[in-house]
Structure formats: structure tokens, C-alpha cells
Tab-separated table of C-alpha atoms in Angstrom:
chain	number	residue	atom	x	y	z
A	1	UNK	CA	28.006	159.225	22.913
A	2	UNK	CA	29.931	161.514	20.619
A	3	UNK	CA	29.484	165.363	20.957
A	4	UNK	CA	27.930	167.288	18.655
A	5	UNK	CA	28.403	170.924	17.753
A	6	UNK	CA	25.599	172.543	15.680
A	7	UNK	CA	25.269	176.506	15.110
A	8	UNK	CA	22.735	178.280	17.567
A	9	UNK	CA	20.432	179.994	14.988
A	10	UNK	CA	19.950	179.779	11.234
A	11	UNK	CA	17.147	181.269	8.948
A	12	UNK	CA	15.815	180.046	5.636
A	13	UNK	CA	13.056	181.584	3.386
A	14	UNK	CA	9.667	180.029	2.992
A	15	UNK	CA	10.066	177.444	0.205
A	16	UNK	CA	13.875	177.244	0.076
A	17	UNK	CA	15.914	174.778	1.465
A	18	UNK	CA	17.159	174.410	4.504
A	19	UNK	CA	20.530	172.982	5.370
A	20	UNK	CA	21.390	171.927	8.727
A	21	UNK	CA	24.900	171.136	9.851
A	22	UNK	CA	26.492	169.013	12.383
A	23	UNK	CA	29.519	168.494	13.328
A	24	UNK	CA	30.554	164.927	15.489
A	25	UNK	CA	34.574	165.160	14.818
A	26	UNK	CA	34.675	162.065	17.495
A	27	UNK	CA	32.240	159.236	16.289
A	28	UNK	CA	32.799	156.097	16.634
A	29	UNK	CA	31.823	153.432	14.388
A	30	UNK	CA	28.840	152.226	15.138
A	31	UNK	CA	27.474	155.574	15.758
A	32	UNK	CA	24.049	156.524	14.184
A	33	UNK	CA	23.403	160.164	13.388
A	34	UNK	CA	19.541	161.164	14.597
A	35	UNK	CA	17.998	164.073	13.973
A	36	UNK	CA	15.045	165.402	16.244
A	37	UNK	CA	12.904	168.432	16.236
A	38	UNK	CA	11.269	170.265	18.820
A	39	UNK	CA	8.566	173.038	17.928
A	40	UNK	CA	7.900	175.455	20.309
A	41	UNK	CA	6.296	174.506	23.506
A	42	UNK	CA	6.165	170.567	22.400
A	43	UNK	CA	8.022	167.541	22.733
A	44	UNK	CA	11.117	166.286	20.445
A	45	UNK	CA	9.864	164.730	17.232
A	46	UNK	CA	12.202	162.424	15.457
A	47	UNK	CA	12.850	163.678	12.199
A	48	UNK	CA	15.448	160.817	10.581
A	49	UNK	CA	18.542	159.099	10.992
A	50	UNK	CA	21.533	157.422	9.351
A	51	UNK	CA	24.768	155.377	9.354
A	52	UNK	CA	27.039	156.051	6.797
A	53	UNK	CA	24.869	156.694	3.662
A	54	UNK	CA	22.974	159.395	2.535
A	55	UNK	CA	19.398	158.904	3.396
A	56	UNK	CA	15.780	160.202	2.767
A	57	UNK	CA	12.652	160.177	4.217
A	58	UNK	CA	8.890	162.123	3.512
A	59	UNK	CA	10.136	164.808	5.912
A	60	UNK	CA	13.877	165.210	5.216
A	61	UNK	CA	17.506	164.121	3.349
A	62	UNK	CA	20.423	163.216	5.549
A	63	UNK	CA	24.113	163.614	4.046
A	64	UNK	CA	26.718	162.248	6.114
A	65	UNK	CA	30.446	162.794	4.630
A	66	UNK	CA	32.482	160.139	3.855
A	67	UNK	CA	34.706	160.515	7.228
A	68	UNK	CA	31.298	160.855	9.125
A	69	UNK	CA	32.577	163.615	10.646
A	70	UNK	CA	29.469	165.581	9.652
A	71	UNK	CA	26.460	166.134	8.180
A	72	UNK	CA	23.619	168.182	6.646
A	73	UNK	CA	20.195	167.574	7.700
A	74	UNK	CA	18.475	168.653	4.469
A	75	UNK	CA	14.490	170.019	4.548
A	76	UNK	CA	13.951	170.360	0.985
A	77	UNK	CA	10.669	172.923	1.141
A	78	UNK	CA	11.010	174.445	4.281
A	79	UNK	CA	7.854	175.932	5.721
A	80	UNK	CA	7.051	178.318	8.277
A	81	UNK	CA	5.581	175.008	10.360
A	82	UNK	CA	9.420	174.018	10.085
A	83	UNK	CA	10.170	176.755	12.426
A	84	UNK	CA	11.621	174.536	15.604
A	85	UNK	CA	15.335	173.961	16.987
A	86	UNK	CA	16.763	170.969	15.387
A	87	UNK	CA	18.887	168.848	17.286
A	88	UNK	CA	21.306	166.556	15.961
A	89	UNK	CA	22.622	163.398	17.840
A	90	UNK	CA	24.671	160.522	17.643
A	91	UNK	CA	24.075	157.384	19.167
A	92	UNK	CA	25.003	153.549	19.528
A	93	UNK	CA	22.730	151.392	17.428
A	94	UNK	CA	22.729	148.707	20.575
A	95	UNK	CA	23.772	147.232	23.741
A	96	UNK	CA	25.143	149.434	26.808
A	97	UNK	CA	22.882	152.992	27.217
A	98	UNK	CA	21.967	153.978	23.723
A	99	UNK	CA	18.409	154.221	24.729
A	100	UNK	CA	19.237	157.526	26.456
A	101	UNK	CA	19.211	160.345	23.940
A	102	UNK	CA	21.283	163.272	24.729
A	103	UNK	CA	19.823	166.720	23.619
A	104	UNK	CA	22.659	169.747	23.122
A	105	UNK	CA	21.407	172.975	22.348
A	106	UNK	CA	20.506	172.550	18.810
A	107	UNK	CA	20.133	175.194	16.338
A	108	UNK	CA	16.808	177.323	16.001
A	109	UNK	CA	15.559	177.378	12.597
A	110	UNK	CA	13.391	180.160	11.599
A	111	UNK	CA	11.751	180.089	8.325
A	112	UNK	CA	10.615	183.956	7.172
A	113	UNK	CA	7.510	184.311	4.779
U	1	UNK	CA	3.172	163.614	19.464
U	2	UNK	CA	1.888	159.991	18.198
U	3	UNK	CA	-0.030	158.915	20.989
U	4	UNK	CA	2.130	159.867	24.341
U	5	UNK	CA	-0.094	161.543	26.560
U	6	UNK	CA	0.774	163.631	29.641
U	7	UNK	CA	-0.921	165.079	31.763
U	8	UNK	CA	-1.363	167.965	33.396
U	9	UNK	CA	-0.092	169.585	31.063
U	10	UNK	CA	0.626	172.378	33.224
U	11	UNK	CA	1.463	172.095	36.847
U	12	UNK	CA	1.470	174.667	39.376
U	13	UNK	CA	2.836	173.330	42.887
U	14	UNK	CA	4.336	175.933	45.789
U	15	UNK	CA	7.527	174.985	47.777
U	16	UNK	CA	7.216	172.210	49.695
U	17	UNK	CA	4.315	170.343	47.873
U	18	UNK	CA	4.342	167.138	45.692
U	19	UNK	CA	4.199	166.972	42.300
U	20	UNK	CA	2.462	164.079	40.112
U	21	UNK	CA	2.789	163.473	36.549
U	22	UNK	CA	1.430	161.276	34.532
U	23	UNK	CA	2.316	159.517	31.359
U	24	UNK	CA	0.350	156.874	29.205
U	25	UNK	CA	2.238	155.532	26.190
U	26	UNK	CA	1.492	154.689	23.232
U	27	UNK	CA	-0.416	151.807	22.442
U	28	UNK	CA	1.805	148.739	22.320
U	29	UNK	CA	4.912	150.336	24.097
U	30	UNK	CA	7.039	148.604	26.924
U	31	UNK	CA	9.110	151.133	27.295
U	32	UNK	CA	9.070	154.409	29.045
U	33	UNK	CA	11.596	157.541	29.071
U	34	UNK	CA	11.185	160.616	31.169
U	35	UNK	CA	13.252	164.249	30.390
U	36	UNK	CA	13.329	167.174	31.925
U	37	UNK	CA	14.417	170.542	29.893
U	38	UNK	CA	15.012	173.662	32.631
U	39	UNK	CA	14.610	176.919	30.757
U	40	UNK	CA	16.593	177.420	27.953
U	41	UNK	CA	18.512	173.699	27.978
U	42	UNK	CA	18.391	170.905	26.055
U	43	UNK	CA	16.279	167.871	27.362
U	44	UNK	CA	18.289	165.864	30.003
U	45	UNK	CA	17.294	161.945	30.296
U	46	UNK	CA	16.061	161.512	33.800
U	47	UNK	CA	14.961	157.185	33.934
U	48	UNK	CA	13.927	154.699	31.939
U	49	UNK	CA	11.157	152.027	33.247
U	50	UNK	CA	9.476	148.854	31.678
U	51	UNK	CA	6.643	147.596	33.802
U	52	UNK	CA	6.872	147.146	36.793
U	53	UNK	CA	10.993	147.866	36.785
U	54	UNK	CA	13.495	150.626	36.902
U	55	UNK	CA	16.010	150.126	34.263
U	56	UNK	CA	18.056	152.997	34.455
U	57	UNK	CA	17.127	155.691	36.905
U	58	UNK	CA	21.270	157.500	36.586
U	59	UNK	CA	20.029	161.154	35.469
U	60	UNK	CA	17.472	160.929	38.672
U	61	UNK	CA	18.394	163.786	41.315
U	62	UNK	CA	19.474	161.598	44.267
U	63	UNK	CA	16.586	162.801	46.546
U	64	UNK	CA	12.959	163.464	46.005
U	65	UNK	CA	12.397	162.214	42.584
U	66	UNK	CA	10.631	158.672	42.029
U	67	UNK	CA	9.337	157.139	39.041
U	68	UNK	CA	6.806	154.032	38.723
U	69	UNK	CA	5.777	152.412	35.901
U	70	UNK	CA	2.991	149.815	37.118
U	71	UNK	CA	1.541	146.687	36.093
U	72	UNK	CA	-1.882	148.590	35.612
U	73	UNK	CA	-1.896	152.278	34.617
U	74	UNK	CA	0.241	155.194	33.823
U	75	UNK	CA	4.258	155.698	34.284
U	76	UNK	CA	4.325	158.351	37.077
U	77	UNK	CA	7.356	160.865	38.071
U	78	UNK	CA	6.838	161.986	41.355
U	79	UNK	CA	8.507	164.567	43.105
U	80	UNK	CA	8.464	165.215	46.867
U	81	UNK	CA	8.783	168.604	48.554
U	82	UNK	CA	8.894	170.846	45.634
U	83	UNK	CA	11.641	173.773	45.006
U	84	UNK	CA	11.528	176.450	42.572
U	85	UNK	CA	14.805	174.416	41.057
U	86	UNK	CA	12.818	171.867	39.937
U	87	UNK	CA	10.482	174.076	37.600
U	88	UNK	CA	11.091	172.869	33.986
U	89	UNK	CA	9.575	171.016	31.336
U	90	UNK	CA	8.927	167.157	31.846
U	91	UNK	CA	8.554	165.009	28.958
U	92	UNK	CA	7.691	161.732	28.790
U	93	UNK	CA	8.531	159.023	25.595
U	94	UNK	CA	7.845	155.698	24.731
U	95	UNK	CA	9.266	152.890	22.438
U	96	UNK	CA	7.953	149.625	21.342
U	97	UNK	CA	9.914	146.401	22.967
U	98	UNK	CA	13.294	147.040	22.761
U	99	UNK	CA	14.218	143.146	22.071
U	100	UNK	CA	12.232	142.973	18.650
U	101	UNK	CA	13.802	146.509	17.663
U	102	UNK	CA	17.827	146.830	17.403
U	103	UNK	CA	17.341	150.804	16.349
U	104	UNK	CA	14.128	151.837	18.145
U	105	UNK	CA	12.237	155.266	18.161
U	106	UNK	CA	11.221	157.557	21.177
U	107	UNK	CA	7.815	158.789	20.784
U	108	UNK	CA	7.665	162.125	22.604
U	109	UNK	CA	4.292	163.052	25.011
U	110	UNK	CA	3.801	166.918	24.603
U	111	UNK	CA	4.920	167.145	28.383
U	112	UNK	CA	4.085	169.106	31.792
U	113	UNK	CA	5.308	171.929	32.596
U	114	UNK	CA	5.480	172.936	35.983
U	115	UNK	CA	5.996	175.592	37.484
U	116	UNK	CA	6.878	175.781	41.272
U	117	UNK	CA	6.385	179.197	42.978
């Protein structure tokens, strides 16, 4: 899987939007982009992920540059609930090991009142 | 965490002891994940079990650490003759049937943490 390089802290104010990066300079292909979350103390909850086009969900946007060299995971309305490190991967869609998801560091989002 | 349940949820073993934890997926998933996350670290894939097999046990220390998923019951990681190393947080996912599903989802348990002293 391609490596991913994400800052190590960001913070947003309550109700503003908060805009992730990523950086995966080395991804192949047929490479997904998946974004999980992890607040404090529980286990990674999968947020949303994407191919090659911009993409939306009820909890987030996902803008991948044309090169798909990077991208912006995009919480719209952050709240202080959103406050969690966010950890971006990239992934095979099928076949060999692309069941195992590989967690970096992420970045720890703190949303302030 | 949409279903996956672990338990204990906190484990407190002293050098030398077993640990046993348990995992129960959710309803209608095959397919079983465990993680471990020492202090500070990102979570590190350990195995990955269907019933009754080991699929992929590569990010398994070599020695002491077993995992089961049976017929009947819970997925169990096991690990023999505890050392304060080994204190971290386990997590456990699941996914539905991995044939029927090209781009499948890991449902996270809230894991066990345990703590070896």
C-alpha cells in the first residue's frame, strides 16, 4: 500500500469546516483513498472513501486531485464530537492483502467551542 | 462501533499469565480482523480468520500469540505468558463475506485494553 503523510495536529472552530489533508505522492492506480476515525479511547470508525472523484457522504466530502496525489477529507460542520485523529489510507480495491488496513499516525483534530 | 463486541474491555494480567480476548462480530460477518495499537501508535493488523481458518496470521508475533475463530462462538486472541511489551490496545473488526463484496468495510469492536504489570 502507498504511504501516506498527514500533519500531526490541526484545530478547527465549532461549526466551521474542517479540512483534512493527505498526501499519497506514490499511488498506484487502483488505489482507493479511505478515511477512518478514531475517538478517544474507541475503535477506528470508517468515515468514507474514494477513487478518483470527488465524493460525499452524511458524515463527510472527499476531494481527491486530479493526479491523486492528494486529498482533503472535508467535515463540513465540525463539532466538538468530531474531536478524534483522522487517519487517511490507501488501499487496493481487491485481490492480494487489501483486507489489511494500515493505520499511520494520523492527524488529531481538535474542534474548540 | 456497529455491533463488534469485545470483551473485557479492560484486562489486567501480571507477567507470566495468559491473556483471553474475546470478539463476537457483527451479525452476518465471516470475517474477522484483530489490531493491536501500543501507546501512542497507529493500529498494526495482527490476523485475519474466517471460521474455522487462519487466513493471514503475518503481523502475529512469532511466539505466544494464537487466534481462533470457531465453528461455534467468539474469535479469540490468546496470548501465552504475558510481558509488559505486550500491553496495548486490541481491537477486533469484522466484514461481511468478502466474495459478495469487492470494496468491503471493517466494522471496529471498541477493543480491550490490557494492561500487563
Amino acid at each position: 500500500d502507498a504511504k501516506t503523510t498527514q500533519p500531526p495536529s490541526m484545530d478547527c472552530a465549532e461549526g466551521r469546516a474542517a479540512n483534512l489533508p493527505c498526501n499519497h505522492s506514490t499511488i498506484s492506480g487502483n488505489e482507493y483513498v479511505y478515511w477512518y476515525r478514531q475517538i478517544h479511547s474507541q475503535g477506528p470508525q470508517y468515515i468514507i472513501h474514494g477513487l478518483k472523484n470527488n465524493e460525499t457522504n452524511e458524515m463527510a466530502s472527499l476531494i481527491i486531485t486530479e493526479d491523486r496525489k492528494s486529498s482533503t477529507l472535508i467535515l463540513p460542520h465540525a463539532t466538538l464530537r468530531d474531536t478524534a485523529v483522522y487517519y487517511c489510507i490507501v488501499r487496493v480495491d481487491s485481490g492480494g492483502s487489501n483486507y489489511k488496513l494500515t493505520f499511520g499516525k494520523g492527524t488529531l483534530l481538535t474542534v474548540n467551542p | 462501533n456497529a455491533g463488534v463486541m469485545q470483551n473485557p474491555r479492560h484486562l489486567v494480567r501480571r507477567r507470566g499469565q495468559e491473556a483471553r480476548l474475546r470478539c463476537s462480530p457483527m451479525k452476518g460477518h465471516s470475517h474477522v480482523y484483530w489490531y493491536r495499537q501500543l501507546p501512542e501508535e497507529g493500529l498494526k493488523f495482527m490476523v485475519y480468520l474466517q471460521k474455522e481458518n487462519i487466513i493471514d496470521e503475518s503481523g502475529m508475533p512469532k511466539e505466544r500469540f494464537s487466534a481462533e475463530f470457531p465453528k461455534e462462538g467468539p474469535s479469540i486472541l490468546r496470548i501465552q505468558q504475558v510481558v509488559r511489551g505486550d500491553s496495548a490496545a486490541y481491537f477486533c473488526a469484522s466484514s461481511p463475506n468478502r466474495v459478495l463484496f469487492s470494496l468491503y468495510e471493517q466494522y471496529f469492536g471498541p477493543g480491550t485494553r490490557l494492561t500487563v504489570t
